[in-house]
Short mmCIF file of C-alpha atoms and ligand atoms in Angstrom, two decimals:
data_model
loop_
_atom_site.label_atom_id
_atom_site.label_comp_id
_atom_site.label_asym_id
_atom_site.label_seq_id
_atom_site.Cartn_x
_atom_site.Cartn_y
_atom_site.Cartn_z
CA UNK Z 142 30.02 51.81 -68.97
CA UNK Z 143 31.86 54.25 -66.85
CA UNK Z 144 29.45 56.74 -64.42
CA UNK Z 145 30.23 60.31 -62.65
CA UNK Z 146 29.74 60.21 -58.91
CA UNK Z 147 27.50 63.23 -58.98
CA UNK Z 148 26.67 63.06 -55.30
CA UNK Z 149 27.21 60.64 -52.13
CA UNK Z 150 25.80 61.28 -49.42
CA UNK Z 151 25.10 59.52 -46.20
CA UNK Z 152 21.19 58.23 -45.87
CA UNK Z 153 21.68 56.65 -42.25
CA UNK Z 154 24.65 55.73 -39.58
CA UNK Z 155 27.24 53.85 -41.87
CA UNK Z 156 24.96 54.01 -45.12
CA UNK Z 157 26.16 55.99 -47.73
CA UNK Z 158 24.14 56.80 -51.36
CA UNK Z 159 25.62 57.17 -54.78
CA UNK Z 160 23.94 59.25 -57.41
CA UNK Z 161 25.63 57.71 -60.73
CA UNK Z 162 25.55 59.63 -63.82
CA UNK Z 163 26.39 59.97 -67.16
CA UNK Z 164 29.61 61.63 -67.98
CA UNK Z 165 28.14 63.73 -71.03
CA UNK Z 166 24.51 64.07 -68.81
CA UNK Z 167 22.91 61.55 -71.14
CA UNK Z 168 20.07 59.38 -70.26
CA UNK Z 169 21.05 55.42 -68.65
CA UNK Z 170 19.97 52.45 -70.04
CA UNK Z 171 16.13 51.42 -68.44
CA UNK Z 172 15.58 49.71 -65.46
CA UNK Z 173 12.95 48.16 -63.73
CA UNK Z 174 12.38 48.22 -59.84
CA UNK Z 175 14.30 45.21 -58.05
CA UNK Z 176 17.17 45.74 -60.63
CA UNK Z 177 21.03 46.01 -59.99
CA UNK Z 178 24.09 46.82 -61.26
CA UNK Z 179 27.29 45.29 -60.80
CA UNK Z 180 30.13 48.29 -60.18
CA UNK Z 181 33.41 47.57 -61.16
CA UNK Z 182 36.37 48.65 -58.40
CA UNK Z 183 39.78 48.49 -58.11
CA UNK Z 184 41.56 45.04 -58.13
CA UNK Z 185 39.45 43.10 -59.85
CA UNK Z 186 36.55 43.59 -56.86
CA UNK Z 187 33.04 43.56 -58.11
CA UNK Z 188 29.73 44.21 -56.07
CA UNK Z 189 26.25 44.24 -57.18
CA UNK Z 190 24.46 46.89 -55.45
CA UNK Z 191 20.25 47.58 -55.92
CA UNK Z 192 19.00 50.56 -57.86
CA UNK Z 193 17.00 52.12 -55.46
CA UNK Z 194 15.86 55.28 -57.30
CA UNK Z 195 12.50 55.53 -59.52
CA UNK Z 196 12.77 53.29 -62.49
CA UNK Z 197 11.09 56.50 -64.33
CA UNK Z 198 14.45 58.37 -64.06
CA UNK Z 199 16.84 58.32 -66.86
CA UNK Z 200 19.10 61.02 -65.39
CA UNK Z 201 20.82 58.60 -62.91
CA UNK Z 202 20.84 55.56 -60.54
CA UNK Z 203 21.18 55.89 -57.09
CA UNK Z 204 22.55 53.24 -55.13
CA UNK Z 205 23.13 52.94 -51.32
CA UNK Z 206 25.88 51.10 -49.99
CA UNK Z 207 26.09 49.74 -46.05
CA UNK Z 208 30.00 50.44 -44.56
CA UNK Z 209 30.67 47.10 -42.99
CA UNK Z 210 34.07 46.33 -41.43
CA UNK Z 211 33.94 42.85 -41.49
CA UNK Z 212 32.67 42.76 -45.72
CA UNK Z 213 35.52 41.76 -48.24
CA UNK Z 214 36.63 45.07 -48.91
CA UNK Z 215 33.59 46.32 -51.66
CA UNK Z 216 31.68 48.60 -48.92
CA UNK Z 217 34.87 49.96 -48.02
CA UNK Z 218 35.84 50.64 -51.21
CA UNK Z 219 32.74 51.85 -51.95
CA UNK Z 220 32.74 54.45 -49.30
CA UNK Z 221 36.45 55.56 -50.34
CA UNK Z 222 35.06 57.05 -53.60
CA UNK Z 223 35.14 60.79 -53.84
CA UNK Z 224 32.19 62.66 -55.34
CA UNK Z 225 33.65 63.48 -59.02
CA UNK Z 226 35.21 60.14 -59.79
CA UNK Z 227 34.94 57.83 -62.46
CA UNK Z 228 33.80 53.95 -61.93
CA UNK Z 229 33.17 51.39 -64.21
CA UNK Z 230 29.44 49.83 -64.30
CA UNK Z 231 27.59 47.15 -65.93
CA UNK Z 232 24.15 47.59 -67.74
CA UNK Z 233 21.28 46.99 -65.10
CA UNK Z 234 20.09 43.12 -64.50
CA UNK Z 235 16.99 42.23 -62.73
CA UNK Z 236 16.90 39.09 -60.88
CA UNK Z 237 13.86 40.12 -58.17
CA UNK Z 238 11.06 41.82 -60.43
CA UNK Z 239 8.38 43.08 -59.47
CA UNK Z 240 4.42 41.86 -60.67
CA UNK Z 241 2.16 44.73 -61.16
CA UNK Z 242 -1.04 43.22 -61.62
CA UNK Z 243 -0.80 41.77 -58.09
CA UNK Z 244 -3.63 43.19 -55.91
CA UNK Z 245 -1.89 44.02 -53.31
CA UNK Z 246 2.36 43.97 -52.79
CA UNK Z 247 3.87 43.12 -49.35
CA UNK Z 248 7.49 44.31 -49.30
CA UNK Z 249 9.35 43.47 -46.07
CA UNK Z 250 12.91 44.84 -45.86
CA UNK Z 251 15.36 43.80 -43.26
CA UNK Z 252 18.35 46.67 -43.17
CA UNK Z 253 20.29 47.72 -45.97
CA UNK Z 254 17.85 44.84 -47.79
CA UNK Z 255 15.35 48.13 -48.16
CA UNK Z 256 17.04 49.09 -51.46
CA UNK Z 257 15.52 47.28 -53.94
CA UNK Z 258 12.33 47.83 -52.57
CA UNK Z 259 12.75 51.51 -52.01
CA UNK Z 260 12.11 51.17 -56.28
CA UNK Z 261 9.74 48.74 -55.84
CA UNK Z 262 7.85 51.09 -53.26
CA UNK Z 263 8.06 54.43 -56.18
CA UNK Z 264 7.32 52.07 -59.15
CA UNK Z 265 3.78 50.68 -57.22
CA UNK Z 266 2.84 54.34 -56.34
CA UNK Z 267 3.45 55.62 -59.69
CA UNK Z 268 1.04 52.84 -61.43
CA UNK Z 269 -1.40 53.72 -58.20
CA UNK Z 270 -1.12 50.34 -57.11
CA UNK Z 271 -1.75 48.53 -53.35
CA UNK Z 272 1.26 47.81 -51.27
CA UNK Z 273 2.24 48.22 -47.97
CA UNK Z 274 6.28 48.61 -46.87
CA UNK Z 275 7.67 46.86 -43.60
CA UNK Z 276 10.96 48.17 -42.80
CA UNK Z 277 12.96 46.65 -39.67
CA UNK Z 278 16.55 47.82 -38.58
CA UNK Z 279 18.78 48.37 -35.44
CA UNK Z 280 17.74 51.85 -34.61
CA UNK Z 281 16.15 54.91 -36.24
CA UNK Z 282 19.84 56.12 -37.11
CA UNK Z 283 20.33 52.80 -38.64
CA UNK Z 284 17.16 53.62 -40.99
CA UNK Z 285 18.18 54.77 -44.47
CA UNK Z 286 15.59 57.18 -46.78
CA UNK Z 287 13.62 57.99 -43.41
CA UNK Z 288 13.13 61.26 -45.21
CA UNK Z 289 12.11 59.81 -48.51
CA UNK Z 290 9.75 57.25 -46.51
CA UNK Z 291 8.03 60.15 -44.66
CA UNK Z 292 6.31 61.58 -47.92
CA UNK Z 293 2.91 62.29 -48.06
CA UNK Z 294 2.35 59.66 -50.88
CA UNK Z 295 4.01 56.85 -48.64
CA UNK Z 296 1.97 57.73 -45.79
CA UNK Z 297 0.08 54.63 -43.93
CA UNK Z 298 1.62 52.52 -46.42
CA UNK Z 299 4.97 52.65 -45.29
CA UNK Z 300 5.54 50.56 -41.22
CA UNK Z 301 9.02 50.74 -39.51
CA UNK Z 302 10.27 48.51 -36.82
CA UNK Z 303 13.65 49.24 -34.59
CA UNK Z 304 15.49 46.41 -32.55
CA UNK Z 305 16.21 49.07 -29.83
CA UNK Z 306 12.51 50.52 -29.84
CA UNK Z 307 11.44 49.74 -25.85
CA UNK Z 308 7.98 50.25 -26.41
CA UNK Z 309 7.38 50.41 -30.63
CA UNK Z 310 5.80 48.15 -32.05
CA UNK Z 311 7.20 44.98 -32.88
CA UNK Z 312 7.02 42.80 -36.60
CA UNK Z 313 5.14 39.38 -36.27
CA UNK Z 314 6.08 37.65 -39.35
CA UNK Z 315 3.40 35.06 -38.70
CA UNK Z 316 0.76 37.37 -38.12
CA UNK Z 317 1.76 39.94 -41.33
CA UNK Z 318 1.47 36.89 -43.42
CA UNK Z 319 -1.32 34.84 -41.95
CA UNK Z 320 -3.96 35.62 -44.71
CA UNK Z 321 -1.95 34.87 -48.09
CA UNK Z 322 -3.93 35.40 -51.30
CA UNK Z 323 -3.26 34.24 -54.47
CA UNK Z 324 -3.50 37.79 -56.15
CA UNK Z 325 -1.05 38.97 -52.99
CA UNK Z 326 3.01 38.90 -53.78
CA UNK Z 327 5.49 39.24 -51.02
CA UNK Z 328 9.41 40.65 -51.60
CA UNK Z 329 11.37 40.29 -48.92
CA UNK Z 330 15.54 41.51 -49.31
CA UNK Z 331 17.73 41.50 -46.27
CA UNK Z 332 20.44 39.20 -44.13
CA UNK Z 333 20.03 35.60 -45.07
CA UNK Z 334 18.13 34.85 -41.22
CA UNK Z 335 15.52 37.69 -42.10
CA UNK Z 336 14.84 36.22 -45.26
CA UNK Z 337 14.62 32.90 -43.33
CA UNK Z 338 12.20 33.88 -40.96
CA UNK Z 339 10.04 35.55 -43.50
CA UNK Z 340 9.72 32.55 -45.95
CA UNK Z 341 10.06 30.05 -43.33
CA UNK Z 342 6.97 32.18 -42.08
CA UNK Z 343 5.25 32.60 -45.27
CA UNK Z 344 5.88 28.60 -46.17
CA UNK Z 345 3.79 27.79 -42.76
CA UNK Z 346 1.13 30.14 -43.84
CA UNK Z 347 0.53 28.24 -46.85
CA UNK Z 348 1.56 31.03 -49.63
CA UNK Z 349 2.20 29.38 -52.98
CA UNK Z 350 5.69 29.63 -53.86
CA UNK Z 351 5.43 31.59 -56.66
CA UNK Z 352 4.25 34.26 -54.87
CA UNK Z 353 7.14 34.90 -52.54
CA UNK Z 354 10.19 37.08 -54.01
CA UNK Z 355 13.34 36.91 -52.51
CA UNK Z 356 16.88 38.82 -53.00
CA UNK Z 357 19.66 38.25 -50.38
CA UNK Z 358 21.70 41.47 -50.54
CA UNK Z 359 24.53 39.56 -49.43
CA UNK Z 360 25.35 36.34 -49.86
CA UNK Z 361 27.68 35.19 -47.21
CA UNK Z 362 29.05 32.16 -48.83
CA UNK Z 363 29.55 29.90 -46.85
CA UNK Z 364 32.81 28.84 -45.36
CA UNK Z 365 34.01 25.06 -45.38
CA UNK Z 366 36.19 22.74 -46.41
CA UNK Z 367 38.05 23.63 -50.12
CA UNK Z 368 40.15 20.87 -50.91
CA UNK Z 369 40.69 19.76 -54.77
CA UNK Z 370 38.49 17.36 -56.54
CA UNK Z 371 37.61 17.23 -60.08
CA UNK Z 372 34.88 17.42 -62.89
CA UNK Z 373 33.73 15.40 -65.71
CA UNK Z 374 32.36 17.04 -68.46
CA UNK Z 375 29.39 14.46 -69.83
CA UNK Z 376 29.92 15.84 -73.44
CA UNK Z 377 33.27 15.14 -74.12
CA UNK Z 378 34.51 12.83 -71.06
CA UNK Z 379 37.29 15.64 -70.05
CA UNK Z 380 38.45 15.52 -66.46
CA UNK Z 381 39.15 19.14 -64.97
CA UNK Z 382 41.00 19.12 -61.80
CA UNK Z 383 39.55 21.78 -59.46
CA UNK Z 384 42.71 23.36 -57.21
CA UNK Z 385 41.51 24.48 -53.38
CA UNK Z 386 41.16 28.22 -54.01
CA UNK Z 387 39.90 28.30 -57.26
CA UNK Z 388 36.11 27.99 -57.81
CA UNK Z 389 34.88 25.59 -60.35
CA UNK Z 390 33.71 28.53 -62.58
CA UNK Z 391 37.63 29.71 -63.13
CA UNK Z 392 39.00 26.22 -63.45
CA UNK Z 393 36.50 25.38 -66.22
CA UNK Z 394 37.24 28.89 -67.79
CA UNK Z 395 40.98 28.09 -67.40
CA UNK Z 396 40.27 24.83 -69.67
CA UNK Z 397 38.48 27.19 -72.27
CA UNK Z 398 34.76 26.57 -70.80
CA UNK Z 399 32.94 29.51 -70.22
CA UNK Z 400 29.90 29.72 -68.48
CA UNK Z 401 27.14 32.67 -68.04
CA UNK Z 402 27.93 34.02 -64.74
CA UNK Z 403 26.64 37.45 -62.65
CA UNK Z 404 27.05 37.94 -58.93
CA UNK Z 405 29.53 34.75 -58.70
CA UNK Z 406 28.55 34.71 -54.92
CA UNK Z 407 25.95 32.08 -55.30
CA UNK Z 408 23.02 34.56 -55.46
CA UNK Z 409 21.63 34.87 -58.86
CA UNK Z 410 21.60 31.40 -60.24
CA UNK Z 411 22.85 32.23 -63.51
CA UNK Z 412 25.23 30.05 -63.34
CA UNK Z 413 23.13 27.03 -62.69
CA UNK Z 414 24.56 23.72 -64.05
CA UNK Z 415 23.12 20.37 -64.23
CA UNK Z 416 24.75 17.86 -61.88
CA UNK Z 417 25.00 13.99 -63.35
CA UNK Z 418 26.86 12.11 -60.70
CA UNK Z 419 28.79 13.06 -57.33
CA UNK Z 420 27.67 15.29 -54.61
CA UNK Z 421 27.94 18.63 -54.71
CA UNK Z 422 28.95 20.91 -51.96
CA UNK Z 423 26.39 23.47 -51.92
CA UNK Z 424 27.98 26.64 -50.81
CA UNK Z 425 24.99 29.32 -52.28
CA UNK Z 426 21.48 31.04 -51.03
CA UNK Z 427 19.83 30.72 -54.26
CA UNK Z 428 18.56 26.70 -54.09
CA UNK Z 429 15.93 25.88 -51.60
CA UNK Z 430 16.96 23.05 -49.30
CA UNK Z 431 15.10 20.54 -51.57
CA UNK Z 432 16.76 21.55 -54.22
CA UNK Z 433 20.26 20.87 -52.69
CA UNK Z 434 19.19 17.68 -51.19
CA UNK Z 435 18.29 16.44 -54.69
CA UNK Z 436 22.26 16.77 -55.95
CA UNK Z 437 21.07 17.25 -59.60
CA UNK Z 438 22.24 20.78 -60.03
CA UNK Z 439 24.95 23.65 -58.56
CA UNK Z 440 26.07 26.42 -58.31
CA UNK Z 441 29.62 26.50 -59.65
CA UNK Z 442 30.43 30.24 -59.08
CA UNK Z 443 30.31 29.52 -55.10
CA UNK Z 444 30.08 25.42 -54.31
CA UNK Z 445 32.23 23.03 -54.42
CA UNK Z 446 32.09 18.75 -54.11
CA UNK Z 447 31.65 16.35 -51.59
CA UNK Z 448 33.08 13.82 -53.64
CA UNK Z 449 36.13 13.62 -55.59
CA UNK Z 450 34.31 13.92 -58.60
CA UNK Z 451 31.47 15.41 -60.16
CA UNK Z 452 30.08 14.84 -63.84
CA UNK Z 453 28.67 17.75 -65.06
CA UNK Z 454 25.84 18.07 -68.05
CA UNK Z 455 28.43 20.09 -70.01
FE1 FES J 164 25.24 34.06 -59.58
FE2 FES J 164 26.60 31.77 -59.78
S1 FES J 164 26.86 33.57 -60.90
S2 FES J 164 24.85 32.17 -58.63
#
């Protein structure tokens, strides 16, 4: 659906929002806190940013967007757009929602990481409900919403942490988490080593893994080796060849196989696929390291193969 950029403004150093709208002023589609959309730009380029307005408003969906020099080219893009313009978005998708009949929510935000939980944050005061918001960045000028966050209704609730802070307080991971509790959830969204810590913190703690919520809001694929191999489709014995830069997703599409696919940087897991033989090369941040070491599934939007062939369940 296309959206007006009604306003953009900046929220921090280098962090810029975007209020989307309506063209005719008409209500969005729903969304629920930890929800985003993917925006459409020019070329082809397509970035999934966090809604990280109320999920009661209708009027519009805010989104804030980090400038980062050494990104592919979406924040830049991003921060080129003039208030007024046109761009193309898709309906909201939720792959980090939140519980509501937890007792008590723990939402730890590393940087530009606070935006899905910046809706998480308005949809648990709305429904009255216990959490408490840990919010860690480079500086206070690197802190986005500061104004939001310093509400009445967010106060003792909401704890923020700066790198450059000589004497503020500093996070302990281990000790935030030490006491987990079944009816306790934790959401953590940030760079992949904040997430790390936190989990890998929350793991030696001994909270059950279905309480811990995680969104990386960037994936960072990671870099290695492309060369060609192929795939074996276990339906119909087909071999597709796999060329270096093209991911497994567009040379199965190129042979008239779609699959379901979202972020295609190895994020969502919506493009899971069962894995028969072969090795893959996992290149993503949504399996755990178990799950990679057991070689029975990928990510095709992102990874690649170890071996020069894999046999897919397709
Ligand atoms: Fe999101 Fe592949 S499409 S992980």
């Amino acid at each position: 659906m296309q959206v007006r950029i009604a306003r953009k403004f900046a929220v921090a150093t280098d962090i810029c929002a975007f209020e989307l709208v309506h063209p005719d002023g008409a209500p969005l589609p729903a969304f629920s806190a930890g929800a985003h959309v993917e925006v459409r730009l020019r070329d082809g380029l397509v970035r999934h940013y966090s809604l990280c307005n109320s999920p009661l408003e209708s009027h519009r969906y805010l989104i804030a967007v980090l400038r980062d020099a050494h990104s592919r080219g979406g924040s830049m893009a991003m921060h080129a757009l003039e208030m007024g313009s046109s761009i193309e978005i898709g309906a909201p998708n939720n792959h980090f929602p939140l519980n509501l009949r937890a007792r008590h929510s723990l939402l730890l935000a590393g940087g530009i990481g606070v935006t899905p939980l910046m809706a998480m944050a308005e949809a648990l005061d709305h429904a009255g409900a216990s959490f408490d918001l840990h919010y860690c960045t480079r500086s206070t000028e690197r802190t986005a919403f500061r104004d939001r966050l310093a509400e009445p209704r967010f106060a003792g609730r909401v704890h923020l942490y700066f790198d450059d802070a000589r004497d503020g307080t500093k996070i302990s991971f281990d000790a935030l988490l030490a006491q987990p509790r079944v009816d306790t959830h934790l959401y953590v969204c940030g760079p992949s080593g904040f997430i790390e810590a936190v989990t890998g913190a929350a793991k030696a703690a001994g909270w059950i893994d279905a309480n811990v919520h995680r969104e990386y809001f960037a994936a960072g694929v990671a870099e290695g080796d492309s060369s060609a191999f192929q795939v074996t489709l276990s339906s119909t014995g087909r071999v597709i060849d796999v060329a270096p830069d093209v991911t497994v997703v567009a040379a199965l599409a190129q042979a008239g196989v779609e699959l379901p696919t979202s972020c295609e940087q190895g994020v969502c897991g919506t493009c899971l696929t069962r894995v028969l033989s072969g090795q893959p090369d996992h290149r993503d941040v949504y399996l755990t390291d178990e799950e990679k070491d057991a070689n029975d599934q990928f990510l095709p939007c992102c990874s690649r193969s170890k071996s020069p062939m894999l046999v897919l369940d397709l």
